[in-house]
Coordinates of C-alpha atoms in Angstrom, one line a residue:
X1 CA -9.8 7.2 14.5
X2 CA -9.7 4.4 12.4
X3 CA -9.9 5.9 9.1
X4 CA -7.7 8.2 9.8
X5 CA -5.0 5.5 11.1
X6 CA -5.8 3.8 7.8
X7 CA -5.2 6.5 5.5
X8 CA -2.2 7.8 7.6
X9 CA -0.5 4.2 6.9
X10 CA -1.3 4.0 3.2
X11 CA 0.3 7.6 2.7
X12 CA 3.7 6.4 4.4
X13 CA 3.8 3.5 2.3
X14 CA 3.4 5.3 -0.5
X15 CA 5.5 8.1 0.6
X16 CA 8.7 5.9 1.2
X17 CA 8.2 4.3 -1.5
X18 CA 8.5 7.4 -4.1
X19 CA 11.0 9.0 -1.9
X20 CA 13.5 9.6 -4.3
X21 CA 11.6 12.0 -5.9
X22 CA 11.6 13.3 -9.6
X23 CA 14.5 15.9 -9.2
X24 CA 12.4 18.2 -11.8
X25 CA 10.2 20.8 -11.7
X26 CA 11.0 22.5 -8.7
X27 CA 10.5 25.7 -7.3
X28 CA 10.2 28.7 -10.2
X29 CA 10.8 25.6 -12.9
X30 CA 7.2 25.9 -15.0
X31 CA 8.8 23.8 -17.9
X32 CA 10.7 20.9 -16.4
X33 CA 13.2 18.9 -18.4
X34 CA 11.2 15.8 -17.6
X35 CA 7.6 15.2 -17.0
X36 CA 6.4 12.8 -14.7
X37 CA 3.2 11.0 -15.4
X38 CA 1.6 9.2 -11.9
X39 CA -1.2 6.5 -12.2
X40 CA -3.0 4.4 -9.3
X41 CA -3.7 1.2 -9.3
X42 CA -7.1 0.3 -10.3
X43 CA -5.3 -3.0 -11.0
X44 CA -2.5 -4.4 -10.5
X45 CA 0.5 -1.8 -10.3
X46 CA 3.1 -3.7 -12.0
X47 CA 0.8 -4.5 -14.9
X48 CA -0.3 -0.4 -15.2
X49 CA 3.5 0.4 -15.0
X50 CA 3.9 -1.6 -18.1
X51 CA 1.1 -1.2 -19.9
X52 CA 1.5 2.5 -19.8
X53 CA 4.9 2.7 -21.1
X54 CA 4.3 3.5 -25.2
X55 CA 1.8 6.0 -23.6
X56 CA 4.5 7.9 -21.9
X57 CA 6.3 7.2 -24.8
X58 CA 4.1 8.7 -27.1
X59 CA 3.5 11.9 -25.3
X60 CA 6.7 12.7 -25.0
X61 CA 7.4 12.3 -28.8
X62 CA 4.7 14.7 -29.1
X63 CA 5.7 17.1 -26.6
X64 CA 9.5 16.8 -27.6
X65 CA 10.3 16.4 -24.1
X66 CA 10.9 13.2 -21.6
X67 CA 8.0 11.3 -20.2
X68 CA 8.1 9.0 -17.1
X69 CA 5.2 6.8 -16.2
X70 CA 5.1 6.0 -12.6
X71 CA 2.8 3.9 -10.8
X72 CA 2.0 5.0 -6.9
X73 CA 0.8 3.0 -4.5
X74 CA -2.5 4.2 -3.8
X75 CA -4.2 8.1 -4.2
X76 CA -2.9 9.6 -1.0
X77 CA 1.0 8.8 -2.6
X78 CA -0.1 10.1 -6.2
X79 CA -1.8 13.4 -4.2
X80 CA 1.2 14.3 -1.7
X81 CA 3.4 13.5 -4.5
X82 CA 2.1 16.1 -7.2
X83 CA 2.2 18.5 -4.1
X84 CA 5.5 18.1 -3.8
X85 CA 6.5 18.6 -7.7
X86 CA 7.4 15.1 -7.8
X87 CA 4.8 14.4 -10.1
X88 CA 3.4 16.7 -12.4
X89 CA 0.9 14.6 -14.5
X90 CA -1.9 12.8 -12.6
X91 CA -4.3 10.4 -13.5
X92 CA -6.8 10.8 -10.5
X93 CA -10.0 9.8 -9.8
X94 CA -12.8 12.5 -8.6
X95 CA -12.5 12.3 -4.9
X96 CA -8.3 12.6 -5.3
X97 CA -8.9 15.1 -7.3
X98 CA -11.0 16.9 -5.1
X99 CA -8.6 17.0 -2.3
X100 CA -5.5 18.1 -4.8
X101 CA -7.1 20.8 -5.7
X102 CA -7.8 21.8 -2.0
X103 CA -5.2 20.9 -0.6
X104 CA -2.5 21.8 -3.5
X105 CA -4.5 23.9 -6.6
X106 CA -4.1 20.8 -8.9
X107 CA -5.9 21.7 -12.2
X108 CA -8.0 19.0 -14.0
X109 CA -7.5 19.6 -17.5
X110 CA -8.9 16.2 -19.2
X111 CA -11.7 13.8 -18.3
X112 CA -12.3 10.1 -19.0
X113 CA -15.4 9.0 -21.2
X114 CA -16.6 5.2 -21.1
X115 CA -19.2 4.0 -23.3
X116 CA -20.2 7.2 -24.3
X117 CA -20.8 9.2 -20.7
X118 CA -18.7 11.1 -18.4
X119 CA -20.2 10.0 -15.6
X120 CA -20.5 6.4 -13.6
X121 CA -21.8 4.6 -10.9
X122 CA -20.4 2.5 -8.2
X123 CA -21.2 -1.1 -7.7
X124 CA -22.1 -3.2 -4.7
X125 CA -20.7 -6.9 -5.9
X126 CA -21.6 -9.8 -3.7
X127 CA -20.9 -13.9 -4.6
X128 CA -23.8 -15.2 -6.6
X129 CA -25.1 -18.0 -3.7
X130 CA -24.8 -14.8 -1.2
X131 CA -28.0 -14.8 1.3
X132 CA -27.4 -11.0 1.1
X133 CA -30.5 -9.4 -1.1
X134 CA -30.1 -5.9 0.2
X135 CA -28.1 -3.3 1.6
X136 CA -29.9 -3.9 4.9
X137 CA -28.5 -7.1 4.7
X138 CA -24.6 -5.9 4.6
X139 CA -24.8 -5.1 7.9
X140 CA -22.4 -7.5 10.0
X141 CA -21.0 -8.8 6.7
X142 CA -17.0 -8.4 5.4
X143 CA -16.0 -5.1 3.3
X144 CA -13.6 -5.4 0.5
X145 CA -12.7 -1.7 -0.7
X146 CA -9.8 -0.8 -2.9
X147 CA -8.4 2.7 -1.2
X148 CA -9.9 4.8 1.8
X149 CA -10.2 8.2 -0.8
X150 CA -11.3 6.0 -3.7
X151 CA -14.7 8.0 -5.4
X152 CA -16.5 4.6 -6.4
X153 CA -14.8 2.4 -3.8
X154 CA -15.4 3.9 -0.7
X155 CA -16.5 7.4 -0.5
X156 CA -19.6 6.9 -2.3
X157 CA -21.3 4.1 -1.2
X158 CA -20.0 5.0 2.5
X159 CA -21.7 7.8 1.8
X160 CA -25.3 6.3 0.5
X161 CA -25.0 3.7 3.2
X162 CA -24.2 6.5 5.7
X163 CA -27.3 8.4 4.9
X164 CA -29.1 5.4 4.4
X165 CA -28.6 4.2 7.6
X166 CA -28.3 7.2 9.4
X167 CA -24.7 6.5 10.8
X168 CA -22.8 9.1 12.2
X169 CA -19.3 8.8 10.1
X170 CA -17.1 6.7 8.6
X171 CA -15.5 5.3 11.6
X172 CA -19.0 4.2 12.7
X173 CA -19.5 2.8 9.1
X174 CA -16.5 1.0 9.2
X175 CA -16.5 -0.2 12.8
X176 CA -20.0 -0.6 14.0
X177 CA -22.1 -1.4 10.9
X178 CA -19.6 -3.7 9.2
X179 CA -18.2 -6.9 11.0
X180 CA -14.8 -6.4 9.0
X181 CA -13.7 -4.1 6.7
X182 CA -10.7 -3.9 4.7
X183 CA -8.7 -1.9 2.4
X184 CA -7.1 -4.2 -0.3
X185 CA -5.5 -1.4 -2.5
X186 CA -7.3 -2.3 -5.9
X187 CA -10.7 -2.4 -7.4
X188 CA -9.9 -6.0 -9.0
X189 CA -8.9 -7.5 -5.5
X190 CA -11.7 -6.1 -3.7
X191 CA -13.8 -8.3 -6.8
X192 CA -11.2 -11.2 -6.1
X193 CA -11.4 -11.2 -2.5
X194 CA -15.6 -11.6 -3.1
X195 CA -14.9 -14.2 -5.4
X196 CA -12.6 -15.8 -3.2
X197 CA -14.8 -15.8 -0.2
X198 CA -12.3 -13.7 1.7
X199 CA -15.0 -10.8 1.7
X200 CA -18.9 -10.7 1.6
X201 CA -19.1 -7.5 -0.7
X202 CA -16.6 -5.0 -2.8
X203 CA -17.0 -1.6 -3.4
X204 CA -15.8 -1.0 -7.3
X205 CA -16.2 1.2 -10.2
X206 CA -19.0 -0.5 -12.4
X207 CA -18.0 -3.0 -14.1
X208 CA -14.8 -4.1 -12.7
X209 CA -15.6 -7.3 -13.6
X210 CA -14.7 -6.7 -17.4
X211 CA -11.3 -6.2 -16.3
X212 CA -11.4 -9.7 -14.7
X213 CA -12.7 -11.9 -16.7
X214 CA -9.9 -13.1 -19.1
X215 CA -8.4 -14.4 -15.7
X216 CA -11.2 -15.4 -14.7
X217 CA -13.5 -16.5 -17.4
X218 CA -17.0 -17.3 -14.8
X219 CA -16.8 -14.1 -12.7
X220 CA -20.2 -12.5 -13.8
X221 CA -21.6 -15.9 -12.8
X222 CA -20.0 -16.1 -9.6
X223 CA -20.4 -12.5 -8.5
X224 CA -23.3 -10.2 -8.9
X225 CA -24.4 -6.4 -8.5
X226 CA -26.4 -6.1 -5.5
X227 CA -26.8 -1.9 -5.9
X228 CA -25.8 1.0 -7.4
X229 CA -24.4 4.5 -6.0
X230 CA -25.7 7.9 -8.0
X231 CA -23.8 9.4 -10.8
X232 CA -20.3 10.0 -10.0
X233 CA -18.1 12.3 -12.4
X234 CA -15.3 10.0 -14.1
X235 CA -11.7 10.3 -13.7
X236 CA -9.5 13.1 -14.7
X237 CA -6.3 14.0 -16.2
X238 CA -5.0 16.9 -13.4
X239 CA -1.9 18.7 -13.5
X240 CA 0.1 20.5 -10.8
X241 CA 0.1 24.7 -11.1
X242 CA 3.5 25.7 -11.8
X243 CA 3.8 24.0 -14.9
X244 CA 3.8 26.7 -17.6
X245 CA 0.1 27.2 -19.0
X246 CA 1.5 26.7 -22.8
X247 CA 2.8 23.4 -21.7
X248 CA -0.6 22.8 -20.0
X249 CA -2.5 23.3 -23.7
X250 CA 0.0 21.5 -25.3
X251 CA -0.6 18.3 -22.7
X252 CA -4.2 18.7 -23.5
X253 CA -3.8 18.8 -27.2
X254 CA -1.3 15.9 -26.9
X255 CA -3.9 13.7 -24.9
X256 CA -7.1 15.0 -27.2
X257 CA -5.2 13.3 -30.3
X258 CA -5.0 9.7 -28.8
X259 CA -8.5 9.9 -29.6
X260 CA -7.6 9.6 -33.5
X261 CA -5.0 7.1 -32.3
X262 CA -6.2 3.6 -32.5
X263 CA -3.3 2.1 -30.0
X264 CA -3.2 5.2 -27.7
X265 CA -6.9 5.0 -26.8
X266 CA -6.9 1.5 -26.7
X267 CA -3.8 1.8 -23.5
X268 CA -6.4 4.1 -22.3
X269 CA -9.3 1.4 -22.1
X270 CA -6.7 -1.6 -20.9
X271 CA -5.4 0.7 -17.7
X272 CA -8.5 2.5 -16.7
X273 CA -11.3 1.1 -19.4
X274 CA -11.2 4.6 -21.1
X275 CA -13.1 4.9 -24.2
X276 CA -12.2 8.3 -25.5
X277 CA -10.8 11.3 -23.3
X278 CA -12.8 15.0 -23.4
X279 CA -11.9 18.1 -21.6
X280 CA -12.7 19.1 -18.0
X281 CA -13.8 21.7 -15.8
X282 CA -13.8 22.1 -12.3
X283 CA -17.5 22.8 -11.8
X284 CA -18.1 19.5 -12.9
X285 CA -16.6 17.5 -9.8
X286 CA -18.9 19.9 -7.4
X287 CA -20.7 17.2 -6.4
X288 CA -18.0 15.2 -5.7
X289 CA -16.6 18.7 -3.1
X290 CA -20.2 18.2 -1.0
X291 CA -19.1 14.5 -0.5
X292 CA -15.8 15.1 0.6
X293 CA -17.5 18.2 3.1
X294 CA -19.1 15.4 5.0
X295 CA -16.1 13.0 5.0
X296 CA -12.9 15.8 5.0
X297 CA -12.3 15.0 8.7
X298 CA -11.3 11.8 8.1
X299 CA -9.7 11.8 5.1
X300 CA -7.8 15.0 5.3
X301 CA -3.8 14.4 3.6
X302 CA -2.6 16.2 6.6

């Protein structure tokens, strides 16, 4: 299928690309000598892999132990590699987190709060002068998403539009409702490609556009929503099982402080738009499991 074939490719890339692995944390090791910290890139990856840095940093002065930020591909590479002990902090979006925790018991611990909710929506963005007015009208058109298991860039709205439309699955989505679809690896070049006329609608976390507007200054003129998905959970903070469950508190505690800390929080809001961080339980992403039940065939890690 040609999800399937998508996602298959995307976890190569990331696979050989993180190959060497983290060398810690292995089998029986619950406290590693190093902790690994993975992101994905809701924007560009080499500007998360520096930008994160002093947070790294900063935990690891407070954990008293080594701390290496490393930026993944996409999900699929962050997913396989906390499954593999490669990484053993994850910042992962609902939908990845729903498949770790299947697939490999990853344990959210910590949750993402922007202007004041845990919760968001996804957005449809399509060029201002767009003769598009409703989803209807998206049939046939170009589809800029960031990552095939991204919550607010694909699952989400494939999902609404599925039901919507009464389409079978994604393939169908993908192949017979859309002229062209493509999987561009970010939510801020999904909203580029839009802008650029290289797509007739993204798929992005609301509002990507913030991210993008120092670059470029007239994107809310140029783009605009055209719908909204329901609620989706925000991201988490998950952690692979073996590590030992005192280190585990003392990760939460560690992360739970940046909220007093002025420069911490505010490289939480310039990587992932984080206003504060607040702690997690699994029941929460629920919703987020009855999505994946209708989409796990094609997304599956395996």
């Amino acid at each position: 299928m040609l999800l399937a074939a998508i996602l298959l490719a995307g976890l190569l890339v990331a696979c050989g690309s993180d190959d060497e692995g983290s060398g810690e944390g292995g089998e029986g090791s619950s406290k590693p000598d190093k902790l690994v910290m993975g992101f994905v890139p809701s924007q560009d990856a080499e500007t998360i892999a520096t930008t994160v840095e002093p947070l790294a940093d900063e935990l690891g002065e407070i954990l008293g132990i080594e701390v290496e930020a490393r930026t993944m591909t996409n999900y699929n590479g962050l997913v396989e590699a906390m499954g593999a002990e490669q990484v053993h902090i994850g910042f992962i979006p609902a939908f990845g987190y729903v498949i770790a925790n299947q697939e490999y018991d990853i344990e959210v611990i910590l949750k993402s709060i922007r202007h004041g909710s845990s919760t968001y929506k996804a957005q449809y963005l399509v060029h201002a002068d767009s003769d598009i007015e409703s989803l209807e009208d998206l049939e046939g058109k170009r589809w800029a998403y960031a990552d095939a298991t991204s919550t607010s860039g694909f699952l989400f709205p494939a999902n609404q539009l599925m039901q919507k439309f009464d389409i079978e699955s994604p393939d169908a989505l993908t192949t017979e409702f859309f002229g062209e679809t493509v999987q561009v690896g970010g939510h801020d070049t999904a909203a580029i490609a839009v802008y650029e006329g290289d797509a007739d609608v993204a798929t992005t976390f609301d509002d990507v556009r913030e991210n993008l507007e120092e670059e470029y200054p007239d994107i809310k003129e140029k783009l605009r929503v055209l719908e909204y998905t329901e609620e989706i959970p925000n991201d988490t903070i998950s952690v692979i099982p073996e590590l030992d469950e005192e280190l585990v508190q003392e990760i939460k505690d560690a992360f739970m402080s940046f909220n007093d800390d002025e420069k911490m929080i505010g490289i939480m809001n310039d990587v992932y738009t984080w206003d504060a961080i607040d702690t997690a339980e699994h029941s929460e992403y629920e919703v987020v499991a009855d999505t994946y039940e209708r989409f796990g065939d094609s997304v599956s890690l395996d």
